[in-house]
Tab-separated table of C-alpha atoms and ligand atoms in Angstrom:
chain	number	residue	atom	x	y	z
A	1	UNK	CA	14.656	-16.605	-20.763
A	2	UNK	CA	11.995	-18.885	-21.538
A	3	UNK	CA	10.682	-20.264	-18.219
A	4	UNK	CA	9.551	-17.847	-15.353
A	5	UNK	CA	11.215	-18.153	-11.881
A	6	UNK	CA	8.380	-17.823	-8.703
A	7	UNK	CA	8.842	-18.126	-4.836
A	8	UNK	CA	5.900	-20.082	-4.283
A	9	UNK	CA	3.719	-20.408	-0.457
A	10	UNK	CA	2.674	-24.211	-0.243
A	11	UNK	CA	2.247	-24.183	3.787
A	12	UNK	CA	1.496	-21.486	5.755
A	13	UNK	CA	4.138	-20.265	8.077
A	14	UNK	CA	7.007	-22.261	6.311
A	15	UNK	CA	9.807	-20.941	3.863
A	16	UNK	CA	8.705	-20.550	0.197
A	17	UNK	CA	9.425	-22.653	-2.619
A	18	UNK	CA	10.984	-21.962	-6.240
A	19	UNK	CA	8.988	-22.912	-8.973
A	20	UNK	CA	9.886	-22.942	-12.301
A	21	UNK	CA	7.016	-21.868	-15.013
A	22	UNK	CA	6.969	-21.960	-19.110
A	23	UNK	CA	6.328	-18.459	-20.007
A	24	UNK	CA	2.762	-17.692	-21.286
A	25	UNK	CA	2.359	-16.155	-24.866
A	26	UNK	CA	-0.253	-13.574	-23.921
A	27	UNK	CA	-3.609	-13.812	-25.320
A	28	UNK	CA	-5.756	-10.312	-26.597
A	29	UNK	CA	-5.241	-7.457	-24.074
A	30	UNK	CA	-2.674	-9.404	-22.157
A	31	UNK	CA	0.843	-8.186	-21.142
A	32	UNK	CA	4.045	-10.049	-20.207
A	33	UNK	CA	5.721	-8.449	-17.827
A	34	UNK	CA	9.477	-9.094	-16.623
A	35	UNK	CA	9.331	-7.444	-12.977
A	36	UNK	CA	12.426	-5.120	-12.367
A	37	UNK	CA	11.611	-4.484	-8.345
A	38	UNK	CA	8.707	-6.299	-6.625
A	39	UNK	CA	7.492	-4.812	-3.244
A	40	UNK	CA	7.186	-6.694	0.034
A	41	UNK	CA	4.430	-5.918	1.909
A	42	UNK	CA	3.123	-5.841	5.622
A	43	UNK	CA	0.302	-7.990	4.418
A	44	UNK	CA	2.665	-10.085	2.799
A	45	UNK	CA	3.721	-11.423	6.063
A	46	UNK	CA	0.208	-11.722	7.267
A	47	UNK	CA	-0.748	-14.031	4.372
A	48	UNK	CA	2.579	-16.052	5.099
A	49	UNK	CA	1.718	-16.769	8.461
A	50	UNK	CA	-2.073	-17.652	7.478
A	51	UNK	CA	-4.034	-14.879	9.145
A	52	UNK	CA	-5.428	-13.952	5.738
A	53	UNK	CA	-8.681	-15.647	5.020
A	54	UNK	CA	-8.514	-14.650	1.117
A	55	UNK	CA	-5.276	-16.747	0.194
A	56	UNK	CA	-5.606	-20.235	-1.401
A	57	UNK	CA	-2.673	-22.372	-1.586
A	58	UNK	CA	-0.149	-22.540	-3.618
A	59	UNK	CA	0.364	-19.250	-4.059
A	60	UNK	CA	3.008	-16.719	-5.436
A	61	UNK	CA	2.686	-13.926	-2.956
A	62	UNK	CA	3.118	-10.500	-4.105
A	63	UNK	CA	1.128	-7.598	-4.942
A	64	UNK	CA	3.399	-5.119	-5.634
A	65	UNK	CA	5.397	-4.930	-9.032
A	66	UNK	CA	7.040	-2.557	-11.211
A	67	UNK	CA	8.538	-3.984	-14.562
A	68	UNK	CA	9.071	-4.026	-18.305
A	69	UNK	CA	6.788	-4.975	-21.032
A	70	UNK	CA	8.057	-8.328	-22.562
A	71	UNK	CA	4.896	-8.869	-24.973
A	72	UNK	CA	1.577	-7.940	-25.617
A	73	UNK	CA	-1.255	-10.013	-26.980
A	74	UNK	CA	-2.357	-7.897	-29.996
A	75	UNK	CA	-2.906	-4.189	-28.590
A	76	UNK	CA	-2.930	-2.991	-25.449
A	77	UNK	CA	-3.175	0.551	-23.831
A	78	UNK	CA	-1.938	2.236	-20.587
A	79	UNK	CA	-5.081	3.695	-18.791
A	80	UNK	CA	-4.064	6.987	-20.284
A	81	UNK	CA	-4.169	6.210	-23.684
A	82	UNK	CA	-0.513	4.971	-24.112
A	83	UNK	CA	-0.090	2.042	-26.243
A	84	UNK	CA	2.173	-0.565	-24.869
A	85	UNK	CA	5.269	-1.492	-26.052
A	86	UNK	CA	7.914	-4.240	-25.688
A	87	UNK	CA	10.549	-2.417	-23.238
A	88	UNK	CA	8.044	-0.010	-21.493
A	89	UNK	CA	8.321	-0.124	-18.018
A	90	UNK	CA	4.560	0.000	-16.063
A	91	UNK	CA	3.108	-0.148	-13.007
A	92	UNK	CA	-0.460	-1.968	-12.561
A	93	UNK	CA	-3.485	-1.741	-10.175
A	94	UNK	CA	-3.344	-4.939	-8.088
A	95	UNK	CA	-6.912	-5.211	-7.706
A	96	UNK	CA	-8.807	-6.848	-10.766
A	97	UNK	CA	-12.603	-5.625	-10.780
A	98	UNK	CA	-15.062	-6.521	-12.980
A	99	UNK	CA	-16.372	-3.050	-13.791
A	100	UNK	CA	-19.849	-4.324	-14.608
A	101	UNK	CA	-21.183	-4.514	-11.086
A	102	UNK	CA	-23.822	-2.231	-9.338
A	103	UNK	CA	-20.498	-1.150	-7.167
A	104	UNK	CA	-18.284	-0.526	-10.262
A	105	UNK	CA	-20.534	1.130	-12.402
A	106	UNK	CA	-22.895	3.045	-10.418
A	107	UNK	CA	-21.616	3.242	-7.300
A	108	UNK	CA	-18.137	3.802	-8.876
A	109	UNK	CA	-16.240	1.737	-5.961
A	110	UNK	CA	-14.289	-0.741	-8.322
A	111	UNK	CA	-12.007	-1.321	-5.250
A	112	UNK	CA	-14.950	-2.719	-3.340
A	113	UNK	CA	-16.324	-4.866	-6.019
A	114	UNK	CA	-17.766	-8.027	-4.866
A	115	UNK	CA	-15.884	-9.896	-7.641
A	116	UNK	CA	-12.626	-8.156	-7.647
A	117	UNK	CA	-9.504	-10.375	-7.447
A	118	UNK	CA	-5.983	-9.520	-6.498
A	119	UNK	CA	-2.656	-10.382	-7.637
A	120	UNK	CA	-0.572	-12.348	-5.315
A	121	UNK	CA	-3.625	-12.679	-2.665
A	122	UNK	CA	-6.657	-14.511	-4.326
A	123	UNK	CA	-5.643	-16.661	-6.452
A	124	UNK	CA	-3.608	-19.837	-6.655
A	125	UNK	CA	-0.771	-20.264	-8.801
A	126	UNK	CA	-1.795	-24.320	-9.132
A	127	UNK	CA	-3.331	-23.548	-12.815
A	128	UNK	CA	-2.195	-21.805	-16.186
A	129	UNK	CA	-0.860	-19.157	-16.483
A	130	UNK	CA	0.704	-19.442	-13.111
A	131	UNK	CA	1.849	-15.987	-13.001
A	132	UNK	CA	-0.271	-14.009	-10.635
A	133	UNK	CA	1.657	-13.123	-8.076
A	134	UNK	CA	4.878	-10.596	-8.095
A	135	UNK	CA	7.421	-13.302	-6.094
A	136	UNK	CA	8.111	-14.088	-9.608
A	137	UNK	CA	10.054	-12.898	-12.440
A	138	UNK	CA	7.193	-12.322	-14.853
A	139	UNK	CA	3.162	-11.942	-14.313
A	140	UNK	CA	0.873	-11.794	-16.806
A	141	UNK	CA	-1.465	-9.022	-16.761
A	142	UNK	CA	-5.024	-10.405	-17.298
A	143	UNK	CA	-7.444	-8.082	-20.281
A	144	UNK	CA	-9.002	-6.100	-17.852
A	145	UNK	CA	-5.818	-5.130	-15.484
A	146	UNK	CA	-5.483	-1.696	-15.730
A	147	UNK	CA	-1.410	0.009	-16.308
A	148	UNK	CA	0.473	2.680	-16.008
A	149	UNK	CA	3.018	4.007	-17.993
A	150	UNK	CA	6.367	5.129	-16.205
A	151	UNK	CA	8.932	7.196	-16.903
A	152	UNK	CA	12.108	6.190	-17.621
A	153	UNK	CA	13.662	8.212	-14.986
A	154	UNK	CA	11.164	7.158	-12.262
A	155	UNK	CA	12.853	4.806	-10.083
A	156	UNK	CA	10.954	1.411	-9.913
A	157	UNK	CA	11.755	1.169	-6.069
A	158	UNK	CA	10.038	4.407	-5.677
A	159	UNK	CA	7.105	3.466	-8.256
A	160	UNK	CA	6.753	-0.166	-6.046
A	161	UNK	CA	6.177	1.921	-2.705
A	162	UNK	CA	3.427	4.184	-4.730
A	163	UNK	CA	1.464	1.476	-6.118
A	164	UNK	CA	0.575	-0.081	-2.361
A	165	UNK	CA	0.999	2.359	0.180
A	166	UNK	CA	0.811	5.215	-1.801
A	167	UNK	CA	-2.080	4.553	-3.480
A	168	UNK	CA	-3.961	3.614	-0.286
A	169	UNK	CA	-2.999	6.889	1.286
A	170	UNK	CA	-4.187	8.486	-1.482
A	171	UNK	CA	-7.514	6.938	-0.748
A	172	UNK	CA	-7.634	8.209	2.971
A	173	UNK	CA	-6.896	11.916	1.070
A	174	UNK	CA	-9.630	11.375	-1.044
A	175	UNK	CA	-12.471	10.413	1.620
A	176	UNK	CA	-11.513	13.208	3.885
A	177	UNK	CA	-9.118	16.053	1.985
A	178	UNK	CA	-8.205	18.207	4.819
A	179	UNK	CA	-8.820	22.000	3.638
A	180	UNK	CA	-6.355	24.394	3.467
A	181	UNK	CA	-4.707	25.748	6.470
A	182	UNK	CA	-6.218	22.875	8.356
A	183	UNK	CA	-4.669	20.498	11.265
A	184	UNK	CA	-4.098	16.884	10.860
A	185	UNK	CA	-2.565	14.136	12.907
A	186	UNK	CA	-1.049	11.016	11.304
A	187	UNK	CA	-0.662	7.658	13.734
A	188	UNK	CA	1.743	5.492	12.194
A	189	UNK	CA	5.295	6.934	10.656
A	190	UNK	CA	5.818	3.616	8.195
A	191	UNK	CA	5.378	4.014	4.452
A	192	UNK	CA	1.588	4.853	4.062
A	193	UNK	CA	1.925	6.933	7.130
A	194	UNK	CA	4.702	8.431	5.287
A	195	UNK	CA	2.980	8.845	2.439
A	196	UNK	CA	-0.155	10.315	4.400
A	197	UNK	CA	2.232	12.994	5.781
A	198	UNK	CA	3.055	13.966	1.737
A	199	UNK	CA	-0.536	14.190	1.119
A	200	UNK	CA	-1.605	16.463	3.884
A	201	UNK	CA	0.817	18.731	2.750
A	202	UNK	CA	-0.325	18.589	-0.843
A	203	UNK	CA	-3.541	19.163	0.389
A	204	UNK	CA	-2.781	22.701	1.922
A	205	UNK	CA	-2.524	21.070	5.756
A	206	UNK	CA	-1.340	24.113	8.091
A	207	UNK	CA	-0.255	21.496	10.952
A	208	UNK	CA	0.468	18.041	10.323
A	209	UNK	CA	1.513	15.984	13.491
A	210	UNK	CA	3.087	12.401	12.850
A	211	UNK	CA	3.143	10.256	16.229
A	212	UNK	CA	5.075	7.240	15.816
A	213	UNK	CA	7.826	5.414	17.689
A	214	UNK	CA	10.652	5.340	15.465
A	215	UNK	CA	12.567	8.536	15.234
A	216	UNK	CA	14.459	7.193	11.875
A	217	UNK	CA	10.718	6.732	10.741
A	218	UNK	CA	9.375	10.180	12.074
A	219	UNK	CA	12.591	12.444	10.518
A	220	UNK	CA	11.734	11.047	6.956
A	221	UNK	CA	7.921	11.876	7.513
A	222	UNK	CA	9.214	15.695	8.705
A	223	UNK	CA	10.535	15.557	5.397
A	224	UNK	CA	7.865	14.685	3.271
A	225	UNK	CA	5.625	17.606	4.882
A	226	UNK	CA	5.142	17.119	8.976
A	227	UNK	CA	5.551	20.091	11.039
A	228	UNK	CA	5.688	18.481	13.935
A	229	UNK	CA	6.154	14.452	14.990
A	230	UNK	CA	5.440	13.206	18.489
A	231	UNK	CA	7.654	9.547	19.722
A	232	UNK	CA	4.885	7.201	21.360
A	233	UNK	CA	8.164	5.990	22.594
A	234	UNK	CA	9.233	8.913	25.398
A	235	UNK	CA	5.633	10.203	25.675
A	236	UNK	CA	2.646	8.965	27.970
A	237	UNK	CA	-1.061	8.960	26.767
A	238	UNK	CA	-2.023	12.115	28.480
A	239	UNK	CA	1.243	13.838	27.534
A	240	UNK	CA	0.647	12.936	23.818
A	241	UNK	CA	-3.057	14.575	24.034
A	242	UNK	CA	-1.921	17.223	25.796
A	243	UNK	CA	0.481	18.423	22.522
A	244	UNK	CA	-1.836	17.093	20.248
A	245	UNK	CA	-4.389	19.721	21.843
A	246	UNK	CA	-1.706	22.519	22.181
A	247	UNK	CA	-0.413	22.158	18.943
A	248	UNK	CA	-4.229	22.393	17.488
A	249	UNK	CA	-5.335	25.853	19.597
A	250	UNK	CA	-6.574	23.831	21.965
A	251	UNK	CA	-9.905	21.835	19.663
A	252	UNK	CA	-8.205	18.748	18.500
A	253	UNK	CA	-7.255	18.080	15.445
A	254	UNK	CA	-9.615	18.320	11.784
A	255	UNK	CA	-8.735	15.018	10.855
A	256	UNK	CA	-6.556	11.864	11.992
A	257	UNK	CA	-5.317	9.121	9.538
A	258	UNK	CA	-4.500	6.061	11.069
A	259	UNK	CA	-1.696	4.178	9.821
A	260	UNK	CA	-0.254	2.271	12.762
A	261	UNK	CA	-1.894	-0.961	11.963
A	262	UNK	CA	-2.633	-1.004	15.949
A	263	UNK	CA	-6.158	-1.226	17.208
A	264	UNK	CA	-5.160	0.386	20.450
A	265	UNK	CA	-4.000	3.134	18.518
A	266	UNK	CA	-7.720	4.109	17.156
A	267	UNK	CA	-8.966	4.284	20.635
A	268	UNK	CA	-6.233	6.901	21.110
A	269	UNK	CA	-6.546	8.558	18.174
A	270	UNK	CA	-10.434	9.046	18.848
A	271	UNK	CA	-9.285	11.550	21.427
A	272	UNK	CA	-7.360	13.993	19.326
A	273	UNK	CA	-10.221	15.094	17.204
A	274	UNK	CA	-11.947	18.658	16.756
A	275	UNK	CA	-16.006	18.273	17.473
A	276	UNK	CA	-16.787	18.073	13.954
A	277	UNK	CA	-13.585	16.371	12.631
A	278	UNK	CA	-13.304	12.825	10.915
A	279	UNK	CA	-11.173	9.522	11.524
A	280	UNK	CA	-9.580	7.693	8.898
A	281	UNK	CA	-8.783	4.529	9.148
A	282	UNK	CA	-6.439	2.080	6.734
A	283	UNK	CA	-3.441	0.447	8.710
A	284	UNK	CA	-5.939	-2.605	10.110
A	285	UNK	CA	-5.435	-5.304	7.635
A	286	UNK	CA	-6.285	-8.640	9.258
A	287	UNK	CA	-8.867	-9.556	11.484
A	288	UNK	CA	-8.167	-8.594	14.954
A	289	UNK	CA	-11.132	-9.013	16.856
A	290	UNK	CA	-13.338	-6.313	18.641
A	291	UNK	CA	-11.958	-3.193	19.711
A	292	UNK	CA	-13.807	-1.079	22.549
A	293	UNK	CA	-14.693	2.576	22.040
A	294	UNK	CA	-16.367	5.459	24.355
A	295	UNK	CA	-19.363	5.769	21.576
A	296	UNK	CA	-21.018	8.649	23.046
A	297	UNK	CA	-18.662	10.776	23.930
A	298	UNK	CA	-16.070	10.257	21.066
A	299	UNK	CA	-18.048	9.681	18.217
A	300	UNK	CA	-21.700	10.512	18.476
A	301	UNK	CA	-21.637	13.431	21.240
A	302	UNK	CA	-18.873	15.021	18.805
A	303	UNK	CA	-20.135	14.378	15.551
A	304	UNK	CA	-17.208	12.579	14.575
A	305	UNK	CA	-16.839	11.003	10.870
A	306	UNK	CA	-15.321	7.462	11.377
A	307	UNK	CA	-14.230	6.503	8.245
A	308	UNK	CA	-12.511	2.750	7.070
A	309	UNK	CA	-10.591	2.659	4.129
A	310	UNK	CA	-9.748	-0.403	2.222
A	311	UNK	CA	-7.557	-0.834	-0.711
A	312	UNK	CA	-7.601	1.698	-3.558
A	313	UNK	CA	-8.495	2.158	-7.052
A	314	UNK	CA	-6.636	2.856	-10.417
A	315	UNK	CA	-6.942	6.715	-10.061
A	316	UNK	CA	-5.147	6.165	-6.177
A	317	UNK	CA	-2.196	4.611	-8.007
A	318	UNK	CA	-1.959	8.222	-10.719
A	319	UNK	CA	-2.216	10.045	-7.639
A	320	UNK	CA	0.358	8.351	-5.737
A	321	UNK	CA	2.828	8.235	-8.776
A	322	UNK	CA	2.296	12.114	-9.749
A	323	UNK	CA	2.916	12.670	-5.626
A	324	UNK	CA	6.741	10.692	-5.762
A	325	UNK	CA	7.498	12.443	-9.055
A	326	UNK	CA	7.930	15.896	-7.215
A	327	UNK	CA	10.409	13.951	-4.328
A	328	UNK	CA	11.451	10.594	-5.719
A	329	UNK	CA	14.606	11.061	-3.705
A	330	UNK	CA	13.196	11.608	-0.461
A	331	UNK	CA	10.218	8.625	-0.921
A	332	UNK	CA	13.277	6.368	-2.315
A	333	UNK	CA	14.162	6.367	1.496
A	334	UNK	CA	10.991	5.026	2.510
A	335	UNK	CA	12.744	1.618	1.284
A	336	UNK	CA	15.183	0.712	4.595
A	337	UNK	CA	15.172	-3.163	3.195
A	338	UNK	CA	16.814	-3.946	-0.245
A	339	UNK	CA	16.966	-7.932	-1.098
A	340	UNK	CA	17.840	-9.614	-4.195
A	341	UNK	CA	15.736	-11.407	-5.464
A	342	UNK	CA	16.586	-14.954	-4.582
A	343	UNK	CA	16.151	-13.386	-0.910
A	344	UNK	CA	12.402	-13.441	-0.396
A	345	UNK	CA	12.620	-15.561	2.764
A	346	UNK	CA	14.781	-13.458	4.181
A	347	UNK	CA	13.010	-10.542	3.348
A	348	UNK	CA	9.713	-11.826	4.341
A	349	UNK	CA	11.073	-12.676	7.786
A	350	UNK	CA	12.952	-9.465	8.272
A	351	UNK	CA	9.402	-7.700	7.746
A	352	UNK	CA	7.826	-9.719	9.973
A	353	UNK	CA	10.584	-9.183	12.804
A	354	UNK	CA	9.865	-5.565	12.178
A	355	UNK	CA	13.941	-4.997	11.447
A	356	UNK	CA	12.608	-3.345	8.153
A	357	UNK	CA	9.490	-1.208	7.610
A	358	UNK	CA	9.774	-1.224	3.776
A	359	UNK	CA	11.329	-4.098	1.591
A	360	UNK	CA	11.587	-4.570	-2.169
A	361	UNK	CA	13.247	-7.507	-3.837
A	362	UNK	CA	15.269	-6.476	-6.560
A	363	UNK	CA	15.480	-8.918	-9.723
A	364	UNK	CA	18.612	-8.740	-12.060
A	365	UNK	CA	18.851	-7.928	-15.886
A	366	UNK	CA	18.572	-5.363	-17.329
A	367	UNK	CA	16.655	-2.732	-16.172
B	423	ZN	ZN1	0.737	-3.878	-0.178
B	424	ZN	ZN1	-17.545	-5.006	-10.138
């Protein structure tokens, strides 16, 4: 194959185009990479439809991507020391930061660097190399994009889910790590929710509540470590707070991770706390305008932590991918949406209609 093959946004809200590209020769520290599975995302959809302020036009959606090493541009290395090789498959870290910055270097935030770009959000496809965005059968991995090294065995569906969701769970779990034999309550039973119900239970969680309103959703989170899982669905406000309470000896829970994506759901969540415990924040990914809270009595009267999370770093992704290596059968499930490749329209619409709560697009060859 000598040309790549991208879906391509040119107008916001309308079907995506295919695009033909040459295929780069990758310059020093570069990689080629022939995607095997690339993951559709919630904010995928968002970005479709325009509500995200970062996208320029055209663009190959896309952040997501699990594939095989086609070239490198003189040497290249894994972030663990592995040297790259034609035929390797490798995950990446989405985010591109500059790790020269006040943020990156002292602060050591490279997620929240002021100059970090992101594959298949920031930037346009209009100019060489084209390939930055995983609606595409190949992207090439800029110098400073930092890989991963997968095993063989590791299914690429599973390593896709890790590399988005799981690695911003991971982040939640590493701002507030609930202590052993503690009480947790996750709002949202989708894939990072899913993945925040994993890592509680790594973590040494005693009690680990999932409320969500799909009981498909909610079994697979029992699965992955809740002990208990609550449908918004057949339960009122008062009754949910009222188990949420019970099932925590009557303080509240130590910590709640927020996953719905739902404002309304933080004001609820709020609630459930311990005095003392923290609330964690990721599943709000486009603006959504103000959101009103009872400050003083469920934040500062209870000493409540209130903490945002946004995106995730390299180490997220190693602690997302070690996490699915003890289950990968179990997290495989978090995928309900399978397309081919050719099918991102009708992927990206089926996510947005909500008929699927995780897609991939699957490319053929060999894998
Ligand atoms: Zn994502
Ligand atoms: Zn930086």
């Amino acid at each position: 194959m000598s040309e790549a093959y991208a879906h391509v946004l040119t107008k916001f809200g309308e079907a995506l185009h295919d695009r033909r590209y040459p295929l780069p020769d990758p310059g020093p520290g570069e990689v080629l990479l022939r995607l095997e599975v690339s993951g559709v995302c919630g904010s995928d959809v968002h970005q479709w439809q325009g509500l995200d302020p970062r996208v320029p036009l055209p663009l190959i959606p896309g952040h997501e991507g699990v594939g095989r090493v086609v070239a490198t541009g003189g040497e290249a290395r894994d972030v663990q020391g592995a040297k790259l090789a034609e035929g390797d498959r490798i995950a990446f870290n989405r985010g591109v930061s500059c790790m020269a910055c006040r943020t990156c270097v002292v602060l050591r935030q490279p997620a929240l660097c002021p100059h970090r770009w992101v594959y298949g959000i920031t930037r346009s496809c209009q100019d060489p190399p084209h390939l930055v965005g995983c609606y595409s059968s190949h992207v090439l991995l800029a110098r400073n994009v930092q890989t991963l090294c997968l095993d063989d065995d590791l299914s690429p569906v599973v390593a896709v889910t890790a590399g988005c969701s799981g690695a911003t769970a991971a982040h939640c779990f590493e701002e507030v790590r609930p202590g052993f034999g503690s009480r947790v309550v996750i709002q949202g039973p989708g894939p990072i929710g899913a993945y925040c119900a994993a890592f509680a239970k790594a973590s040494g969680a005693e009690t680990i509540i999932v409320v969500g309103g799909t009981a498909s959703r909610l079994r697979l989170c029992e699965e992955l470590g809740a002990t208990h899982t609550i449908n918004r669905r057949e339960t009122t406000v008062a009754e949910r707070l009222e188990e949420i309470l019970e099932l925590t000896g009557g303080e509240g829970a130590d910590a709640v991770y927020e996953a719905a994506g739902d404002q309304a759901a933080i004001a609820e969540g709020l609630k459930w706390l311990r005095t003392g415990g923290a609330y964690v924040s990721c599943g709000v990914a486009e603006p959504r305008g103000g959101l009103e809270i009872d400050f003083f009595h469920d934040i500062a009267r209870r000493n409540v932590r209130l903490q945002g999370i946004w995106v995730s770093d390299m180490r997220h992704l190693l602690e997302a991918v070690r996490l699915v290596e003890g289950q990968p059968e179990t997290f495989e499930r978090l995928v309900d949406g399978r397309f081919r490749f050719e099918e991102a329209n009708e992927a990206l619409e089926a996510v947005a209609a909500r008929e699927v709560s995780k897609a991939v697009l699957i490319h053929d060859g060999p894998s």
